[in-house]
Coordinates of C-alpha atoms and ligand atoms in Angstrom, one line a residue:
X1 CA 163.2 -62.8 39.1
X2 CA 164.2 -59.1 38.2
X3 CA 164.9 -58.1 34.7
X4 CA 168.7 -57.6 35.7
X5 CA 169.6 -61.1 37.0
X6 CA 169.5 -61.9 33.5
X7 CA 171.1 -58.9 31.5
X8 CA 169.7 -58.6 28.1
X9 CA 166.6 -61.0 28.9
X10 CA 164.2 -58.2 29.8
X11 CA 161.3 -58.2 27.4
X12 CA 160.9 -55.6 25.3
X13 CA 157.6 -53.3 24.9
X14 CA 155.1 -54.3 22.3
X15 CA 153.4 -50.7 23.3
X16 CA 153.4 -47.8 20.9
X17 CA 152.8 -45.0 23.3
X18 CA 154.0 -41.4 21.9
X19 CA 153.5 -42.8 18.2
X20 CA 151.8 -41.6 15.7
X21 CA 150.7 -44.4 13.2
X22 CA 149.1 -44.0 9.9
X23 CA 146.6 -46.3 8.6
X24 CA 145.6 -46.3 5.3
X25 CA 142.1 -47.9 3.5
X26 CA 141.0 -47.4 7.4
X27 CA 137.7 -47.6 7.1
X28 CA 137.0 -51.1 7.3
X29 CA 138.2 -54.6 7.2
X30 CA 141.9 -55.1 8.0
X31 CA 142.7 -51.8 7.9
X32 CA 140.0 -50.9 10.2
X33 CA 141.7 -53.7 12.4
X34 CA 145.0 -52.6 12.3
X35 CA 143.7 -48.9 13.5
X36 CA 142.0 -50.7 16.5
X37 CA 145.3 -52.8 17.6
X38 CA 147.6 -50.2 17.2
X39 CA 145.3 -47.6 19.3
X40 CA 144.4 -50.3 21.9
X41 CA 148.9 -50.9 22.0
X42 CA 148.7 -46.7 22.8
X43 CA 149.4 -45.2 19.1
X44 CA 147.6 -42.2 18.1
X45 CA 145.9 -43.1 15.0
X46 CA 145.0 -41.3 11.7
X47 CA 142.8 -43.4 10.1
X48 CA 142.5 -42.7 6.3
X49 CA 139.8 -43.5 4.1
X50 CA 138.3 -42.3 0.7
X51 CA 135.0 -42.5 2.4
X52 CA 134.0 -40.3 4.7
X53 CA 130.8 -42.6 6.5
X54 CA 133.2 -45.4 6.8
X55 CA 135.7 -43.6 8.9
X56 CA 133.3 -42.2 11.9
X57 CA 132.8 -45.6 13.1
X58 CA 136.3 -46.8 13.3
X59 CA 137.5 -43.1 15.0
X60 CA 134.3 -43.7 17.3
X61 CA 135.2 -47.1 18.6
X62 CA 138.8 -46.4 19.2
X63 CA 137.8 -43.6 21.1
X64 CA 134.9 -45.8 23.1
X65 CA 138.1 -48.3 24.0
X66 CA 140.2 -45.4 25.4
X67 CA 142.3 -45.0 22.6
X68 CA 143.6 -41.6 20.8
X69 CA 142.3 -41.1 16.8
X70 CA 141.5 -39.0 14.0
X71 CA 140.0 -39.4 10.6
X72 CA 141.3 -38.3 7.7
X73 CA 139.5 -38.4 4.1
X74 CA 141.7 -39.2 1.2
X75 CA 142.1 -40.8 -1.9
X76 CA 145.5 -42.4 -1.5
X77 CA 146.1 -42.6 -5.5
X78 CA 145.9 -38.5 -5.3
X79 CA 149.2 -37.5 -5.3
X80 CA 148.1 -34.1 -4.0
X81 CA 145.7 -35.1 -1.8
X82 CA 148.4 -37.4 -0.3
X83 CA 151.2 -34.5 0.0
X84 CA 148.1 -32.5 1.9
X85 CA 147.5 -35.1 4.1
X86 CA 151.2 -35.7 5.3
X87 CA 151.5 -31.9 5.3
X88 CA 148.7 -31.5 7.8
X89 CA 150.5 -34.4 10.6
X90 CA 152.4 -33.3 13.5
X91 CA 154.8 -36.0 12.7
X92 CA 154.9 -39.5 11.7
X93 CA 156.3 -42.7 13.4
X94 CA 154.4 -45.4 12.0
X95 CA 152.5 -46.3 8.5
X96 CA 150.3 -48.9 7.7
X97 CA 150.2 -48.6 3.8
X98 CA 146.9 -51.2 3.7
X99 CA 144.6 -49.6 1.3
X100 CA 143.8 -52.0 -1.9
X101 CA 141.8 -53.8 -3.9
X102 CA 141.0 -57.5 -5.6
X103 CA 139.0 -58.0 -9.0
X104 CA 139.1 -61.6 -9.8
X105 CA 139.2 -62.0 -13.3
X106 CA 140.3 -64.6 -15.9
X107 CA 143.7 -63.3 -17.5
X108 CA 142.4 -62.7 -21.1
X109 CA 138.7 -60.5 -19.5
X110 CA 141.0 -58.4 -17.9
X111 CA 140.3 -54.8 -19.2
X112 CA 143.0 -52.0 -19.5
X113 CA 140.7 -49.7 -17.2
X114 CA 140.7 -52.5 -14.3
X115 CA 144.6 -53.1 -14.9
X116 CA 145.1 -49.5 -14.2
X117 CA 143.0 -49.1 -11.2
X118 CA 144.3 -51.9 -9.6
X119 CA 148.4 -51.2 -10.7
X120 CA 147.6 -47.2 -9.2
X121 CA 146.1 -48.6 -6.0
X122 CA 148.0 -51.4 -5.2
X123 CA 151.4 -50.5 -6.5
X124 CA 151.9 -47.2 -7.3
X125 CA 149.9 -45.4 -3.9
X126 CA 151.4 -47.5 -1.6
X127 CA 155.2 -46.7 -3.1
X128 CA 154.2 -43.0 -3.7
X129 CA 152.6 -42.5 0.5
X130 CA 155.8 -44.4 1.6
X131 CA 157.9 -41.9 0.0
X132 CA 156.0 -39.0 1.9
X133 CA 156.0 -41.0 4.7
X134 CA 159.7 -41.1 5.2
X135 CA 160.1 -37.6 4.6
X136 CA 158.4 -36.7 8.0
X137 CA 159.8 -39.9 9.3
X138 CA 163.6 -38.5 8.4
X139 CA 162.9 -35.7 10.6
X140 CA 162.3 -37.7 13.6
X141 CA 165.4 -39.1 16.2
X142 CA 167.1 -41.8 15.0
X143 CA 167.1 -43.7 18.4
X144 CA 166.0 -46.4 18.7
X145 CA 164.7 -46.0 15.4
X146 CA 162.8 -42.9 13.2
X147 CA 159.9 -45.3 11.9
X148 CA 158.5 -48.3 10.6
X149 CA 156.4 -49.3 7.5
X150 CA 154.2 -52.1 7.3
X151 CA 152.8 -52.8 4.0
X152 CA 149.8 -55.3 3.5
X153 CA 150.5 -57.7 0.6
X154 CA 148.6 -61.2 0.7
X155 CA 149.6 -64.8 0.3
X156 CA 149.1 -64.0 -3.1
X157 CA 152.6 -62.0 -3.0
X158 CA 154.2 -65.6 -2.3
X159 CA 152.3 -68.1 -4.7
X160 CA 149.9 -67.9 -7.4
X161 CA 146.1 -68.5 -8.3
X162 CA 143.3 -68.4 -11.2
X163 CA 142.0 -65.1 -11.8
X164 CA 144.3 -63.2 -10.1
X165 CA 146.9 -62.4 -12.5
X166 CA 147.1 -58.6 -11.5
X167 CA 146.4 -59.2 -7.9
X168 CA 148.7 -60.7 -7.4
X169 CA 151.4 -58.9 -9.9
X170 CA 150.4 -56.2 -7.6
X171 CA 151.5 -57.8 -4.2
X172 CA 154.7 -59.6 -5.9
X173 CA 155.2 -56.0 -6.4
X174 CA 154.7 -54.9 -2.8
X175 CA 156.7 -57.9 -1.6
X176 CA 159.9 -56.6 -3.9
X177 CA 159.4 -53.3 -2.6
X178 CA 159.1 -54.4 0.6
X179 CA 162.9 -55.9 0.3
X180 CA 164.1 -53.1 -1.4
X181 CA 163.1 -50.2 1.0
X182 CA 164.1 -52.3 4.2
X183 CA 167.5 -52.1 2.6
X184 CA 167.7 -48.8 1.7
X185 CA 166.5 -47.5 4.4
X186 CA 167.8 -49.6 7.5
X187 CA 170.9 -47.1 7.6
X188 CA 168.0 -44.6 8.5
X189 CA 167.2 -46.8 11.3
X190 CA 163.5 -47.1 9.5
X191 CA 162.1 -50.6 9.4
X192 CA 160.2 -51.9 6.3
X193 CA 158.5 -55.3 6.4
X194 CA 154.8 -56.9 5.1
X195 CA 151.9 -58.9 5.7
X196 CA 150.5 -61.4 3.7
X197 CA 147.4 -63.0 4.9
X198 CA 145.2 -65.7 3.2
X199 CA 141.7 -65.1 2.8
X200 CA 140.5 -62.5 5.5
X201 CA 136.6 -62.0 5.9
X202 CA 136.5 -58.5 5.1
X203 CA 133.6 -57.0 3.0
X204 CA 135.9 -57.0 0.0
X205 CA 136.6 -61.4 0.3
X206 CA 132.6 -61.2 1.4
X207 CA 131.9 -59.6 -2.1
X208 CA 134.2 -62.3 -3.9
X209 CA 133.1 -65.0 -1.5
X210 CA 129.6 -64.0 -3.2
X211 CA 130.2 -63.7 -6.4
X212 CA 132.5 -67.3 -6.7
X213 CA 130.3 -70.1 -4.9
X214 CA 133.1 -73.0 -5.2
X215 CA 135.5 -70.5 -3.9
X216 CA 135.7 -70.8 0.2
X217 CA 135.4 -74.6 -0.2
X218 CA 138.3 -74.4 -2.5
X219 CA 140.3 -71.8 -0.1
X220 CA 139.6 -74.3 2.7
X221 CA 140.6 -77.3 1.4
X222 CA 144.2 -75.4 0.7
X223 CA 144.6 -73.9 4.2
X224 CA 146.1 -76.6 7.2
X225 CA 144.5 -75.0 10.1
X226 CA 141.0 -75.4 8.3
X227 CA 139.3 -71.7 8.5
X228 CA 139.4 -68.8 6.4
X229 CA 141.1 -65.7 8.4
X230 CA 139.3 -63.1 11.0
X231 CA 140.7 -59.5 11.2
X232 CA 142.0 -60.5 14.4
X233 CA 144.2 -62.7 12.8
X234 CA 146.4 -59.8 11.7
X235 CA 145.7 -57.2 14.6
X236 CA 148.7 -58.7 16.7
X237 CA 150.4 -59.0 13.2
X238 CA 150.3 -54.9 12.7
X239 CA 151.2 -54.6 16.7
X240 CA 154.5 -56.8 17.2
X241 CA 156.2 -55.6 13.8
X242 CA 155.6 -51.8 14.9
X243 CA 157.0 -52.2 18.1
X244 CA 160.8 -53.0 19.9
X245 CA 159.5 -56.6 20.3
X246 CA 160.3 -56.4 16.4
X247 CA 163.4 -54.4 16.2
X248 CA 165.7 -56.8 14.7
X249 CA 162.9 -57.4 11.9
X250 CA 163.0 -55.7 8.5
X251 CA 162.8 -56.7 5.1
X252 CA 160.1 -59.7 5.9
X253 CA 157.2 -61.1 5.0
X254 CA 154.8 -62.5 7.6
X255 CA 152.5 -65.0 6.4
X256 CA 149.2 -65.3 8.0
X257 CA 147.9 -68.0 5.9
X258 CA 147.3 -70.8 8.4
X259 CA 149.7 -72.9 6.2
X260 CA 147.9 -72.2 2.7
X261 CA 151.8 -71.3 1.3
X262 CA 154.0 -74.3 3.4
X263 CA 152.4 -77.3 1.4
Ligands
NAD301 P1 138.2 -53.7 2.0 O1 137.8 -53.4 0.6 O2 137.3 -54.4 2.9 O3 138.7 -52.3 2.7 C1 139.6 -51.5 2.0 C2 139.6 -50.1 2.6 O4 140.5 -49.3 1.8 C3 138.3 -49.4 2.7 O5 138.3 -48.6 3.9 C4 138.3 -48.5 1.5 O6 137.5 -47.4 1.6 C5 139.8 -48.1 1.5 N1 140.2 -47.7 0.1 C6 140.0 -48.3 -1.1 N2 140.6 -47.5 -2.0 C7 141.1 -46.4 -1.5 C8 141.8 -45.3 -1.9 N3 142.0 -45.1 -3.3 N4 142.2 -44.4 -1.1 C9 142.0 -44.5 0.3 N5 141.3 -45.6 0.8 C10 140.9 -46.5 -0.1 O7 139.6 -54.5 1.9 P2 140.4 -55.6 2.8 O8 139.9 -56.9 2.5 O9 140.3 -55.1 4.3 O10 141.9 -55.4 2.3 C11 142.8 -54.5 2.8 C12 144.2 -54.8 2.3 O11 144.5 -56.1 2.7 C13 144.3 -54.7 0.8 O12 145.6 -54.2 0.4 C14 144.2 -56.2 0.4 O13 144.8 -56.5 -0.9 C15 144.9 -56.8 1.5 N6 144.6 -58.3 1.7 C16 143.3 -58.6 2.0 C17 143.0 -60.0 2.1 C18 141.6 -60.4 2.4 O14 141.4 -61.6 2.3 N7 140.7 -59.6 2.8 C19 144.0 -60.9 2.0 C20 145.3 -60.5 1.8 C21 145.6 -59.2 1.6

């Protein structure tokens, strides 16, 4: 049956050709992942990574798939560094504000230094590169919409758990910022929403996997669908809330979390 038979029943596009998307803490894990889906859905893609070695590969495989990318080294907590990255982009359409970090800790071993880190990575450089990301996104047409921000918070931004007092302070944060952005900014036709996935097996959960040998049977025996996540359990995720398919979407929080957070 055509499109028109049914007026306003045509599907819309989950590609992201003519878009530039951002993705930051590239280099690996789910960022790395949400660089591959959103080149494979026809974004060009800056990947952005403190480290240099990481970045090569993810550019390189994009690239191998048929997909348009480019690398770019930064430390996102730089403010400088951040202003000369955004400075250097033809334009922006799409940001993936994923770079982060977890130290489990019990509340009262938590050091100042540690607090810090994690407060100016997780908090504070993903508001600061979302307000230099809307500046170049202001400057693009408003129709159908100047640009969307997806930030990664965690399951952690919905519920609580031992040892991760500032973790997940951090991504309660990101969740109320989340809400507040998509607000302010949906007269600016700029969508704001996040993702909060359980336990992803990314070198950073492989680390704390490690380190914490009770800890994936315990993750387990809270999540329903009985496995701990893949990256590919966010890649359509990043996709479908940067694209049309989403355009009524902002201000939300999409669990990935294989029920861990509806018990
Ligand atoms: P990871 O440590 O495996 O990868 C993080 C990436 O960010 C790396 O490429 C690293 O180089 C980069 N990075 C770190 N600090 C940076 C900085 N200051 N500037 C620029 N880049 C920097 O982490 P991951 O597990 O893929 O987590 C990515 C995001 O997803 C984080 O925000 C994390 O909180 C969130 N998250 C992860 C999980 C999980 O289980 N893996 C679950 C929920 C949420």
């Amino acid at each position: 049956m055509a499109d028109d038979a049914l007026p306003g029943l045509a599907m819309p596009s989950l590609r992201l050709e003519g878009k530039l998307a951002v993705v930051t803490g590239g280099g690996r894990g789910i960022g790395a992942g949400c660089a591959l889906a959103l080149a494979g859905a026809g974004a060009e893609v800056v990947v952005v990574s403190r480290q240099r070695d990481e970045l090569g590969a993810v550019v390189a495989e994009i690239v191998r798939r048929g997909g348009h990318a480019d690398m770019a080294v930064c430390d996102v907590t730089d403010d400088a560094a951040v202003d000369d990255l955004f400075d250097r982009l033809t334009r922006v359409d799409i940001l993936i504000n994923n770079a982060g970090t977890n130290v489990p800790q019990d509340f009262l071993d938590v050091s100042a230094p540690t607090l810090d880190m994690m407060l100016a990575l997780n908090v504070r450089a993903a508001f600061r590169v979302a307000q230099v990301a809307v500046r170049r996104m202001m400057a693009n047409r408003p129709e159908p919409e100047r640009g969307v921000i997806i930030n990664m918070s965690s399951q952690l931004g919905h519920v609580g758990a031992p040892r991760r007092t500032v973790y997940c302070m951090t991504k309660h944060a990101i969740e109320g910022f989340t809400k507040a952005l998509a607000v302010e900014l949906a007269p600016h036709r700029i969508r704001v929403n996040a993702i909060a996935p359980t336990f992803v097996e990314t070198p950073l959960v492989r680390e704390i996997l490690a380190a914490d040998p009770g800890l994936r049977a315990e993750a387990l025996s809270r999540i329903p669908l009985g496995r701990l996540g893949q990256v590919g359990d966010v890649m359509g995720a990043a996709v479908f809330l940067a694209s049309r398919a989403a355009a009524l979407i902002t201000g939300a929080s999409l669990l990935i979390d294989g029920g861990w957070t509806a018990r």
